[in-house]
C-alpha cells in the first residue's frame, strides 16, 4: 500500500484513480481495485480465457469477436492478444470490443502495465496507439497486429453502449467492479443488451463473480449458468452459454434512421463476394476495409489506371475537420481523422505511402474565420496533439515565412500523395481496369454487373 492510496480529496471524480501495492490502480469512487495484485494475469487467464474455452473457441475461424464490460487497464485484452498470437490455429481476425466509462490516461495505463513484464511486447503496442488526450465518449477503433486485430472501444456507460451496439459477439468477458461496489452496471438491462449483441449461432460468457445479481440477471436474459471453482481463494465463478437463437426481424435500429438513403442500411447478406465500382480513394479504401474483413473484393475502374481522377492529385492535405460545437458530427470527424491518420502513418512508416506529417496551419484570414478558430481553441485547446493556437509572430517563426495572420496549427496533420494511398489500399485486390460498368441488376447469384461490352 502506498501513501497516495489515501489521496482521496473532496474533488475526487468517478474516474479518478489512486495506486495500491505499487502499480495496481484503485478506484476510490467504486472502492475497488482494477485487478488482483497477487496475480492479476493468472486470474484473467483462468477466468476469462479458460472460462470461455479460449483458445479452442477461436481456432480455424475467419473472425472471432470478444466483448467486454470495463476495459480498465486493458489487462484482459492484452492477455487475449498474447494467447491469440501464440496460437498457430487462431482465427484470421480478432475483434475485441470493450466499453469503458472512465478511460485511463495513457500514463496511468503505462504505469499499470508495469505489473506484467511478460506482456510488454503487447502493452507497448497498446500504449503506442492509446491517445495522449482524454478519450471522448463514442466509438474509437484501433487496428493492431497489421490489421488482424481490431480493438473497438465504446467510451460510455456499459448498458447504453451495449444496448446500441450493432454487432455479433462470440464470447463475453463480464468484468467491471464487483457487483456490491457497482450495482448500477450489473443491471438486468445490461444482461439483456449482452444477449442481444451476441452471435445468433450462440455465445459464451465468463465472469469472476458468482454473485446472485449476476446469476439471476444472466439467467433471465437467456444464458445458461454454470458455476465453477473461482480463482485462488475465491469459492465460485460463473461461466454461461447462450444457445443459438433466431434474430428478431423487428430489432430496433441502433440509431434513428433518417430519410437520407445513406442512413438506410441494407440488411447484410451472407455473401462474401463484393464488387466495387471506382478505383479512387473511396473505392480503394472500401476494398481495403472489406478485404480486411475476409471479403473477396473485385474492383472495376473505367480508366486504365487507379487514382485517375481527383484521387490522382499529387498532394492531398490530411488535416482534421473540426467543429466549434461538441456535436455528434464534430466527434465523428475527429474520430475519423485520428483513425485515418493512424492508418496512413503506419503505411508511411512502412514505406508504402508518400506522406509528410509536417503540420498544417489554418490561417485566420477574416474576422469570421478568426471567430471560428477561436471557438475551436476554446473547445479543443487542451488537446495539444490536435490543435495549437499560434499568433502571427509564432506562425511566422514556425514556418520561416512572414505571415500576416495567426491561426490554428494542426501539429499531426500534413500532406499525403493520394495515388500512393490508393495503391496501398488496393494491393491484393482483384482489379479490372478499363472496364465501364453500365448496369447493375438482381440475379440468382445476388447482383450481376454488365460492362459496356455486355
Ligand atoms: C475492474 S476494472 C477493469 C478491469 C479491466 N478488465 C482491467 O484489466 O483493468 C472495471 C472497469 O469497469 C469500468 N466501469 C465501471 N462501471 C462501468 C459502467 N457502468 N460502464 C462502463 N464501464 C464501467 C471502470 O471504469 C473500470 O475501468
Short mmCIF file of C-alpha atoms and ligand atoms in Angstrom, two decimals:
data_model
loop_
_atom_site.label_atom_id
_atom_site.label_comp_id
_atom_site.label_asym_id
_atom_site.label_seq_id
_atom_site.Cartn_x
_atom_site.Cartn_y
_atom_site.Cartn_z
CA UNK A 1 0.00 0.00 0.00
CA UNK A 2 1.40 3.41 -0.90
CA UNK A 3 0.81 6.79 0.65
CA UNK A 4 -1.07 8.14 -2.38
CA UNK A 5 -3.73 5.50 -1.87
CA UNK A 6 -5.24 7.82 0.67
CA UNK A 7 -5.19 10.84 -1.61
CA UNK A 8 -8.98 10.92 -1.98
CA UNK A 9 -9.82 14.58 -1.94
CA UNK A 10 -13.18 16.33 -1.93
CA UNK A 11 -12.86 16.96 -5.67
CA UNK A 12 -12.50 13.27 -6.45
CA UNK A 13 -14.28 12.36 -9.69
CA UNK A 14 -15.76 8.96 -10.52
CA UNK A 15 -12.96 8.16 -12.99
CA UNK A 16 -10.06 9.16 -10.72
CA UNK A 17 -7.63 6.53 -9.55
CA UNK A 18 -5.02 6.16 -6.86
CA UNK A 19 -2.40 3.41 -6.60
CA UNK A 20 -2.08 0.37 -4.37
CA UNK A 21 0.72 -2.11 -3.92
CA UNK A 22 2.92 -0.11 -6.27
CA UNK A 23 1.31 -0.25 -9.69
CA UNK A 24 -2.23 -1.51 -9.08
CA UNK A 25 -4.87 1.13 -9.88
CA UNK A 26 -7.61 1.62 -7.30
CA UNK A 27 -10.88 3.49 -7.77
CA UNK A 28 -11.82 5.49 -4.66
CA UNK A 29 -15.26 6.11 -6.19
CA UNK A 30 -16.06 2.39 -6.51
CA UNK A 31 -13.84 1.36 -3.59
CA UNK A 32 -12.31 -1.43 -5.66
CA UNK A 33 -9.06 -2.37 -7.36
CA UNK A 34 -8.69 -2.90 -11.12
CA UNK A 35 -7.02 -6.30 -10.89
CA UNK A 36 -5.81 -8.84 -8.39
CA UNK A 37 -2.47 -7.50 -7.09
CA UNK A 38 -1.19 -11.01 -6.33
CA UNK A 39 -1.62 -12.45 -9.80
CA UNK A 40 -3.97 -10.46 -11.99
CA UNK A 41 -2.70 -12.04 -15.19
CA UNK A 42 -3.20 -15.60 -13.96
CA UNK A 43 -6.71 -14.68 -12.81
CA UNK A 44 -7.54 -13.18 -16.20
CA UNK A 45 -6.32 -16.31 -17.95
CA UNK A 46 -8.25 -18.58 -15.61
CA UNK A 47 -11.49 -16.62 -15.52
CA UNK A 48 -11.88 -15.07 -18.95
CA UNK A 49 -9.79 -17.20 -21.31
CA UNK A 50 -10.30 -20.66 -19.82
CA UNK A 51 -13.82 -19.70 -18.78
CA UNK A 52 -14.65 -19.04 -22.45
CA UNK A 53 -12.82 -22.11 -23.75
CA UNK A 54 -10.11 -20.00 -25.38
CA UNK A 55 -8.02 -20.58 -27.41
CA UNK A 56 -10.16 -23.53 -28.69
CA UNK A 57 -13.21 -21.41 -29.43
CA UNK A 58 -11.49 -19.17 -32.00
CA UNK A 59 -9.49 -21.88 -33.74
CA UNK A 60 -9.86 -22.18 -37.54
CA UNK A 61 -12.37 -19.32 -37.61
CA UNK A 62 -12.28 -16.41 -40.06
CA UNK A 63 -13.44 -13.91 -37.47
CA UNK A 64 -13.87 -14.09 -33.74
CA UNK A 65 -15.36 -11.32 -31.61
CA UNK A 66 -14.82 -10.82 -27.89
CA UNK A 67 -16.98 -8.34 -26.00
CA UNK A 68 -16.07 -6.91 -22.61
CA UNK A 69 -17.53 -4.71 -19.91
CA UNK A 70 -14.88 -2.42 -18.39
CA UNK A 71 -11.67 -2.13 -20.44
CA UNK A 72 -9.83 -0.58 -17.48
CA UNK A 73 -6.11 -1.13 -17.89
CA UNK A 74 -6.62 -3.46 -20.86
CA UNK A 75 -5.22 -6.48 -18.99
CA UNK A 76 -7.87 -8.84 -20.37
CA UNK A 77 -7.29 -7.54 -23.87
CA UNK A 78 -3.51 -7.97 -23.61
CA UNK A 79 -3.86 -11.50 -22.23
CA UNK A 80 -6.27 -12.42 -25.05
CA UNK A 81 -3.95 -10.89 -27.65
CA UNK A 82 -0.94 -12.80 -26.34
CA UNK A 83 -2.91 -16.05 -26.27
CA UNK A 84 -4.24 -15.46 -29.82
CA UNK A 85 -0.80 -14.51 -31.09
CA UNK A 86 0.83 -17.68 -29.81
CA UNK A 87 -1.87 -19.98 -31.19
CA UNK A 88 -1.00 -21.46 -34.60
CA UNK A 89 -4.69 -22.24 -35.23
CA UNK A 90 -6.01 -18.81 -34.29
CA UNK A 91 -8.83 -17.09 -36.16
CA UNK A 92 -7.77 -14.94 -39.10
CA UNK A 93 -9.08 -11.85 -37.39
CA UNK A 94 -9.81 -11.00 -33.79
CA UNK A 95 -12.28 -8.27 -32.89
CA UNK A 96 -12.10 -7.06 -29.33
CA UNK A 97 -14.92 -4.70 -28.39
CA UNK A 98 -14.92 -3.20 -24.92
CA UNK A 99 -16.89 -0.50 -23.14
CA UNK A 100 -15.29 1.87 -20.68
CA UNK A 101 -16.99 4.70 -18.87
CA UNK A 102 -13.85 6.20 -17.36
CA UNK A 103 -10.90 5.60 -19.72
CA UNK A 104 -7.48 5.69 -18.09
CA UNK A 105 -4.95 8.24 -19.21
CA UNK A 106 -2.06 6.95 -21.27
CA UNK A 107 0.42 7.49 -18.42
CA UNK A 108 -1.75 5.64 -15.90
CA UNK A 109 -2.19 2.78 -18.32
CA UNK A 110 1.56 2.54 -18.92
CA UNK A 111 2.17 2.52 -15.17
CA UNK A 112 -0.39 -0.24 -14.59
CA UNK A 113 1.20 -2.33 -17.35
CA UNK A 114 4.47 -2.42 -15.38
CA UNK A 115 2.87 -5.23 -13.39
CA UNK A 116 3.14 -7.67 -16.33
CA UNK A 117 6.59 -7.67 -17.92
CA UNK A 118 5.68 -10.81 -19.89
CA UNK A 119 3.04 -8.81 -21.77
CA UNK A 120 5.38 -5.90 -22.51
CA UNK A 121 5.56 -6.64 -26.23
CA UNK A 122 1.78 -6.12 -26.42
CA UNK A 123 1.36 -3.39 -23.82
CA UNK A 124 3.92 -1.27 -25.64
CA UNK A 125 1.87 -1.50 -28.83
CA UNK A 126 -1.29 -0.63 -26.93
CA UNK A 127 0.43 2.40 -25.40
CA UNK A 128 1.61 3.45 -28.88
CA UNK A 129 -1.94 3.71 -30.17
CA UNK A 130 -3.55 4.95 -26.94
CA UNK A 131 -4.47 8.63 -27.41
CA UNK A 132 -2.43 11.15 -25.46
CA UNK A 133 -5.56 13.16 -24.77
CA UNK A 134 -8.74 12.22 -22.90
CA UNK A 135 -10.86 9.90 -24.99
CA UNK A 136 -14.22 11.43 -25.82
CA UNK A 137 -17.44 9.47 -25.44
CA UNK A 138 -18.20 7.47 -28.57
CA UNK A 139 -16.60 4.78 -30.69
CA UNK A 140 -12.82 4.54 -31.09
CA UNK A 141 -11.41 1.91 -33.43
CA UNK A 142 -7.76 0.86 -33.44
CA UNK A 143 -6.03 -1.54 -35.73
CA UNK A 144 -3.28 -3.81 -34.37
CA UNK A 145 -1.23 -6.82 -35.50
CA UNK A 146 -1.07 -5.50 -39.08
CA UNK A 147 -4.83 -5.15 -39.20
CA UNK A 148 -5.59 -8.69 -37.97
CA UNK A 149 -6.83 -7.35 -34.63
CA UNK A 150 -9.34 -4.59 -34.36
CA UNK A 151 -9.82 -3.04 -30.95
CA UNK A 152 -13.06 -1.08 -30.66
CA UNK A 153 -13.54 0.97 -27.53
CA UNK A 154 -17.02 2.20 -26.76
CA UNK A 155 -16.46 5.08 -24.39
CA UNK A 156 -19.59 5.45 -22.31
CA UNK A 157 -21.87 3.56 -20.00
CA UNK A 158 -21.92 -0.23 -20.44
CA UNK A 159 -25.71 -0.52 -20.61
CA UNK A 160 -26.10 2.34 -23.05
CA UNK A 161 -23.22 1.25 -25.28
CA UNK A 162 -24.09 -2.43 -25.46
CA UNK A 163 -27.79 -1.65 -25.97
CA UNK A 164 -26.91 0.43 -29.03
CA UNK A 165 -24.33 -1.99 -30.37
CA UNK A 166 -24.97 -3.46 -33.78
CA UNK A 167 -22.68 -6.47 -33.96
CA UNK A 168 -22.29 -10.12 -33.11
CA UNK A 169 -20.14 -11.14 -30.16
CA UNK A 170 -18.88 -14.72 -29.80
CA UNK A 171 -17.74 -14.55 -26.20
CA UNK A 172 -18.04 -12.16 -23.30
CA UNK A 173 -15.62 -11.05 -20.63
CA UNK A 174 -18.04 -9.79 -17.98
CA UNK A 175 -15.74 -7.61 -15.94
CA UNK A 176 -16.36 -4.34 -14.10
CA UNK A 177 -16.01 -3.60 -10.44
CA UNK A 178 -17.59 -6.05 -8.01
CA UNK A 179 -21.41 -6.15 -8.12
CA UNK A 180 -21.58 -4.98 -4.50
CA UNK A 181 -19.49 -1.89 -5.43
CA UNK A 182 -21.04 -1.18 -8.81
CA UNK A 183 -24.64 -2.45 -8.74
CA UNK A 184 -25.77 0.07 -11.40
CA UNK A 185 -23.79 -1.80 -14.03
CA UNK A 186 -24.90 -5.32 -13.05
CA UNK A 187 -28.43 -4.48 -14.09
CA UNK A 188 -30.97 -6.66 -15.95
CA UNK A 189 -30.77 -4.18 -18.86
CA UNK A 190 -27.05 -4.95 -19.23
CA UNK A 191 -27.60 -8.70 -19.42
CA UNK A 192 -30.41 -8.23 -21.95
CA UNK A 193 -28.13 -5.99 -24.03
CA UNK A 194 -25.33 -8.58 -23.95
CA UNK A 195 -27.74 -11.29 -25.08
CA UNK A 196 -29.00 -9.22 -27.98
CA UNK A 197 -25.45 -8.27 -29.06
CA UNK A 198 -24.44 -11.95 -29.04
CA UNK A 199 -23.81 -14.02 -32.11
CA UNK A 200 -27.09 -15.71 -33.20
CA UNK A 201 -25.22 -19.01 -33.52
CA UNK A 202 -24.55 -18.88 -29.78
CA UNK A 203 -22.15 -17.21 -27.38
CA UNK A 204 -20.23 -17.92 -24.19
CA UNK A 205 -19.58 -15.73 -21.18
CA UNK A 206 -17.33 -15.76 -18.14
CA UNK A 207 -17.11 -13.61 -15.06
CA UNK A 208 -15.04 -13.77 -11.89
CA UNK A 209 -18.05 -13.42 -9.60
CA UNK A 210 -20.83 -15.81 -8.71
CA UNK A 211 -22.94 -13.08 -7.12
CA UNK A 212 -26.66 -13.64 -7.25
CA UNK A 213 -27.27 -10.40 -9.17
CA UNK A 214 -25.11 -11.79 -12.00
CA UNK A 215 -26.57 -15.30 -11.96
CA UNK A 216 -30.18 -14.14 -11.90
CA UNK A 217 -29.63 -11.39 -14.44
CA UNK A 218 -27.88 -13.67 -16.91
CA UNK A 219 -30.46 -16.39 -16.48
CA UNK A 220 -33.35 -14.01 -17.16
CA UNK A 221 -31.57 -12.82 -20.29
CA UNK A 222 -31.48 -16.40 -21.59
CA UNK A 223 -27.97 -17.54 -20.58
CA UNK A 224 -27.48 -20.98 -19.10
CA UNK A 225 -25.31 -20.69 -15.99
CA UNK A 226 -22.51 -22.98 -14.83
CA UNK A 227 -20.68 -22.48 -11.58
CA UNK A 228 -17.03 -23.41 -11.40
CA UNK A 229 -14.30 -23.02 -8.83
CA UNK A 230 -13.22 -19.39 -8.55
CA UNK A 231 -9.63 -18.21 -8.96
CA UNK A 232 -7.28 -18.62 -5.99
CA UNK A 233 -9.10 -18.26 -2.70
CA UNK A 234 -12.42 -17.38 -4.40
CA UNK A 235 -15.04 -20.07 -3.96
CA UNK A 236 -17.02 -19.78 -7.19
CA UNK A 237 -17.15 -18.02 -10.51
CA UNK A 238 -19.64 -18.20 -13.37
CA UNK A 239 -19.42 -19.30 -16.93
CA UNK A 240 -22.51 -19.15 -19.11
CA UNK A 241 -23.69 -20.04 -22.59
CA UNK A 242 -26.33 -18.57 -24.81
CA UNK A 243 -27.81 -21.07 -27.26
CA UNK A 244 -28.33 -20.29 -30.93
CA UNK A 245 -31.33 -18.04 -31.44
CA UNK A 246 -33.25 -16.50 -34.31
CA UNK A 247 -32.59 -12.86 -34.86
CA UNK A 248 -35.67 -10.74 -34.33
CA UNK A 249 -36.79 -9.10 -37.57
CA UNK A 250 -38.06 -6.15 -35.65
CA UNK A 251 -34.85 -5.44 -33.75
CA UNK A 252 -34.85 -1.67 -33.34
CA UNK A 253 -32.11 0.09 -35.31
CA UNK A 254 -29.00 1.06 -33.34
CA UNK A 255 -29.65 4.68 -34.29
CA UNK A 256 -32.57 6.61 -35.63
CA UNK A 257 -32.95 6.17 -39.35
CA UNK A 258 -33.33 9.39 -41.25
CA UNK A 259 -34.89 9.77 -44.68
CA UNK A 260 -31.47 10.07 -46.27
CA UNK A 261 -30.73 6.87 -48.18
CA UNK A 262 -27.20 6.56 -46.77
CA UNK A 263 -28.66 6.00 -43.29
CA UNK A 264 -30.91 3.19 -44.53
CA UNK A 265 -28.50 0.33 -44.13
CA UNK A 266 -29.40 -2.74 -46.16
CA UNK A 267 -29.77 -5.98 -44.22
CA UNK A 268 -26.40 -7.69 -44.53
CA UNK A 269 -26.45 -10.84 -46.64
CA UNK A 270 -24.22 -13.88 -46.28
CA UNK A 271 -22.26 -13.27 -49.46
CA UNK A 272 -18.58 -12.57 -49.01
CA UNK A 273 -18.15 -11.51 -52.60
CA UNK A 274 -18.25 -7.75 -53.19
CA UNK A 275 -17.88 -5.69 -56.37
CA UNK A 276 -16.67 -2.11 -56.14
CA UNK A 277 -17.01 0.35 -58.99
CA UNK A 278 -14.39 3.09 -59.00
CA UNK A 279 -10.69 2.91 -58.24
CA UNK A 280 -10.14 6.20 -56.43
CA UNK A 281 -9.63 6.83 -52.72
CA UNK A 282 -13.22 5.92 -51.79
CA UNK A 283 -13.28 2.68 -53.80
CA UNK A 284 -9.80 1.59 -52.73
CA UNK A 285 -10.41 2.28 -49.04
CA UNK A 286 -13.70 0.32 -49.13
CA UNK A 287 -11.83 -2.51 -50.87
CA UNK A 288 -9.16 -2.47 -48.17
CA UNK A 289 -11.71 -2.46 -45.33
CA UNK A 290 -13.76 -5.30 -46.85
CA UNK A 291 -10.65 -7.30 -47.65
CA UNK A 292 -9.55 -6.97 -44.02
CA UNK A 293 -12.92 -8.44 -43.02
CA UNK A 294 -12.43 -11.51 -45.17
CA UNK A 295 -14.48 -10.46 -48.22
CA UNK A 296 -13.47 -11.34 -51.74
CA UNK A 297 -13.37 -7.97 -53.48
CA UNK A 298 -13.41 -7.27 -57.23
CA UNK A 299 -12.76 -3.67 -58.19
CA UNK A 300 -13.76 -2.20 -61.58
CA UNK A 301 -12.26 1.03 -62.90
CA UNK A 302 -13.14 2.55 -66.25
CA UNK A 303 -9.76 4.26 -66.68
CA UNK A 304 -6.62 2.32 -67.49
CA UNK A 305 -5.12 3.06 -64.06
CA UNK A 306 -6.23 3.55 -60.48
CA UNK A 307 -6.46 7.04 -58.95
CA UNK A 308 -7.21 8.54 -62.34
CA UNK A 309 -9.48 11.44 -61.37
CA UNK A 310 -9.43 13.66 -58.25
CA UNK A 311 -7.53 10.98 -56.27
CA UNK A 312 -4.73 11.39 -58.80
CA UNK A 313 -3.69 14.78 -57.40
CA UNK A 314 -0.05 14.55 -56.37
CA UNK A 315 -0.67 16.18 -52.99
CA UNK A 316 -3.65 15.99 -50.65
CA UNK A 317 -3.90 17.55 -47.24
CA UNK A 318 -4.62 15.24 -44.31
CA UNK A 319 -5.98 17.57 -41.65
CA UNK A 320 -8.86 17.37 -39.18
CA UNK A 321 -12.18 18.99 -39.95
CA UNK A 322 -13.19 20.17 -36.51
CA UNK A 323 -16.38 21.81 -35.34
CA UNK A 324 -16.81 24.59 -32.80
CA UNK A 325 -19.67 22.81 -31.02
CA UNK A 326 -19.33 19.40 -29.42
CA UNK A 327 -21.89 17.87 -31.79
CA UNK A 328 -22.00 14.25 -32.98
CA UNK A 329 -20.72 15.36 -36.39
CA UNK A 330 -17.67 17.04 -34.82
CA UNK A 331 -16.87 13.93 -32.78
CA UNK A 332 -17.28 11.78 -35.86
CA UNK A 333 -14.85 13.93 -37.86
CA UNK A 334 -12.34 13.95 -35.03
CA UNK A 335 -12.51 10.17 -34.57
CA UNK A 336 -12.36 9.72 -38.36
CA UNK A 337 -9.32 11.95 -38.62
CA UNK A 338 -7.49 10.09 -35.87
CA UNK A 339 -8.32 6.73 -37.44
CA UNK A 340 -7.17 7.81 -40.93
CA UNK A 341 -4.06 9.43 -39.50
CA UNK A 342 -3.04 6.28 -37.62
CA UNK A 343 -3.63 4.13 -40.68
CA UNK A 344 -1.81 6.36 -43.17
CA UNK A 345 1.05 6.97 -40.76
CA UNK A 346 1.53 3.22 -40.40
CA UNK A 347 1.61 2.80 -44.19
CA UNK A 348 4.02 5.74 -44.49
CA UNK A 349 6.30 4.25 -41.81
CA UNK A 350 6.32 1.02 -43.82
CA UNK A 351 7.33 2.97 -46.94
CA UNK A 352 4.08 2.17 -48.76
CA UNK A 353 2.70 5.70 -48.82
CA UNK A 354 4.33 9.01 -49.57
CA UNK A 355 3.46 11.49 -46.84
CA UNK A 356 4.93 14.08 -44.52
CA UNK A 357 3.19 14.91 -41.24
CA UNK A 358 4.82 18.30 -41.07
CA UNK A 359 1.84 20.13 -39.53
CA UNK A 360 -0.73 22.35 -41.23
CA UNK A 361 -1.92 25.82 -40.28
CA UNK A 362 -5.41 27.20 -40.83
CA UNK A 363 -4.91 30.97 -41.03
CA UNK A 364 -7.43 33.42 -39.56
CA UNK A 365 -7.72 35.43 -42.76
CA UNK A 366 -11.00 37.17 -41.85
CA UNK A 367 -12.93 38.19 -38.74
CA UNK A 368 -15.36 35.33 -39.32
CA UNK A 369 -12.57 32.82 -39.65
CA UNK A 370 -10.92 34.23 -36.52
CA UNK A 371 -14.15 33.69 -34.60
CA UNK A 372 -14.42 30.09 -35.78
CA UNK A 373 -10.80 29.30 -34.97
CA UNK A 374 -11.11 30.93 -31.53
CA UNK A 375 -14.13 28.69 -30.95
CA UNK A 376 -12.07 25.61 -31.88
CA UNK A 377 -9.34 26.57 -29.45
CA UNK A 378 -11.89 27.26 -26.70
CA UNK A 379 -13.34 23.76 -27.12
CA UNK A 380 -10.29 21.73 -28.03
CA UNK A 381 -7.33 23.79 -26.78
CA UNK A 382 -6.34 21.19 -24.17
CA UNK A 383 -5.82 18.59 -26.92
CA UNK A 384 -2.40 19.84 -27.82
CA UNK A 385 -1.74 16.92 -30.14
CA UNK A 386 -4.69 18.12 -32.22
CA UNK A 387 -4.74 21.93 -32.16
CA UNK A 388 -2.43 24.73 -31.15
CA UNK A 389 -3.18 28.47 -31.32
CA UNK A 390 -0.41 30.49 -32.99
CA UNK A 391 -0.35 34.27 -33.33
CA UNK A 392 1.13 35.88 -36.46
CA UNK A 393 4.64 36.05 -34.94
CA UNK A 394 4.61 32.46 -33.73
CA UNK A 395 3.22 31.26 -37.06
CA UNK A 396 5.86 33.20 -38.99
CA UNK A 397 8.59 31.74 -36.83
CA UNK A 398 7.23 28.20 -37.10
CA UNK A 399 7.01 28.33 -40.90
CA UNK A 400 10.01 30.56 -41.60
CA UNK A 401 7.77 32.90 -43.61
CA UNK A 402 6.40 36.35 -42.83
CA UNK A 403 2.74 35.53 -42.23
CA UNK A 404 0.25 38.38 -41.71
CA UNK A 405 -2.15 36.20 -39.70
CA UNK A 406 -2.08 33.76 -36.86
CA UNK A 407 -4.39 30.78 -36.80
CA UNK A 408 -4.85 27.22 -35.63
CA UNK A 409 -1.96 24.84 -36.15
CA UNK A 410 -2.70 21.12 -36.53
CA UNK A 411 0.62 19.55 -35.46
CA UNK A 412 -0.18 15.98 -36.51
CA UNK A 413 -1.55 16.94 -39.94
CA UNK A 414 0.40 17.03 -43.18
CA UNK A 415 0.35 16.10 -46.84
CA UNK A 416 -0.06 12.73 -48.49
CA UNK A 417 0.28 11.56 -52.06
CA UNK A 418 -3.24 10.16 -52.74
CA UNK A 419 -2.23 7.81 -55.61
CA UNK A 420 0.21 6.03 -53.27
CA UNK A 421 -2.59 5.64 -50.70
CA UNK A 422 -4.88 4.19 -53.37
CA UNK A 423 -2.16 1.74 -54.47
CA UNK A 424 -1.50 0.66 -50.87
CA UNK A 425 -5.22 0.12 -50.17
CA UNK A 426 -5.73 -1.76 -53.43
CA UNK A 427 -2.81 -4.15 -53.05
CA UNK A 428 -4.02 -7.74 -53.01
CA UNK A 429 -7.38 -6.78 -54.57
CA UNK A 430 -8.67 -8.30 -57.82
CA UNK A 431 -8.60 -5.19 -60.06
CA UNK A 432 -10.13 -4.83 -63.53
CA UNK A 433 -9.02 -1.68 -65.34
CA UNK A 434 -10.60 -0.19 -68.49
CA UNK A 435 -13.98 -1.70 -67.57
CA UNK A 436 -17.00 0.60 -67.59
CA UNK A 437 -19.93 -0.85 -65.70
CA UNK A 438 -23.17 0.13 -67.39
CA UNK A 439 -25.79 -1.83 -65.46
CA UNK A 440 -26.34 -3.50 -62.07
CA UNK A 441 -29.26 -5.88 -61.72
CA UNK A 442 -30.52 -8.54 -59.33
CA UNK A 443 -29.85 -12.11 -60.43
CA UNK A 444 -29.76 -15.63 -58.91
CA UNK A 445 -26.27 -15.08 -57.55
CA UNK A 446 -27.09 -11.73 -55.96
CA UNK A 447 -26.13 -8.82 -58.19
CA UNK A 448 -24.94 -9.03 -61.78
CA UNK A 449 -22.83 -6.30 -63.33
CA UNK A 450 -22.70 -5.64 -67.06
CA UNK A 451 -19.92 -3.71 -68.75
CA UNK A 452 -20.01 -1.71 -71.98
CA UNK A 453 -19.36 -4.88 -74.00
CA UNK A 454 -22.41 -6.57 -72.48
C1 LIG B 1 -12.21 -3.95 -12.55
S1 LIG B 1 -11.96 -2.61 -13.58
C2 LIG B 1 -11.30 -3.13 -15.07
C3 LIG B 1 -10.80 -4.42 -15.28
C4 LIG B 1 -10.08 -4.48 -16.58
N1 LIG B 1 -10.52 -5.56 -17.34
C5 LIG B 1 -8.58 -4.42 -16.33
O1 LIG B 1 -7.92 -5.39 -16.51
O2 LIG B 1 -8.11 -3.38 -15.95
C6 LIG B 1 -13.57 -2.23 -14.07
C7 LIG B 1 -13.69 -1.21 -15.17
O3 LIG B 1 -15.07 -1.05 -15.46
C8 LIG B 1 -15.33 0.31 -15.70
N2 LIG B 1 -16.74 0.53 -15.44
C9 LIG B 1 -17.37 0.50 -14.25
N3 LIG B 1 -18.68 0.74 -14.40
C10 LIG B 1 -18.89 0.91 -15.71
C11 LIG B 1 -20.03 1.18 -16.50
N4 LIG B 1 -21.23 1.32 -15.96
N5 LIG B 1 -19.87 1.30 -17.83
C12 LIG B 1 -18.66 1.15 -18.41
N6 LIG B 1 -17.54 0.90 -17.71
C13 LIG B 1 -17.65 0.78 -16.38
C14 LIG B 1 -14.42 1.03 -14.74
O4 LIG B 1 -14.17 2.36 -15.13
C15 LIG B 1 -13.18 0.17 -14.79
O5 LIG B 1 -12.28 0.59 -15.75
#
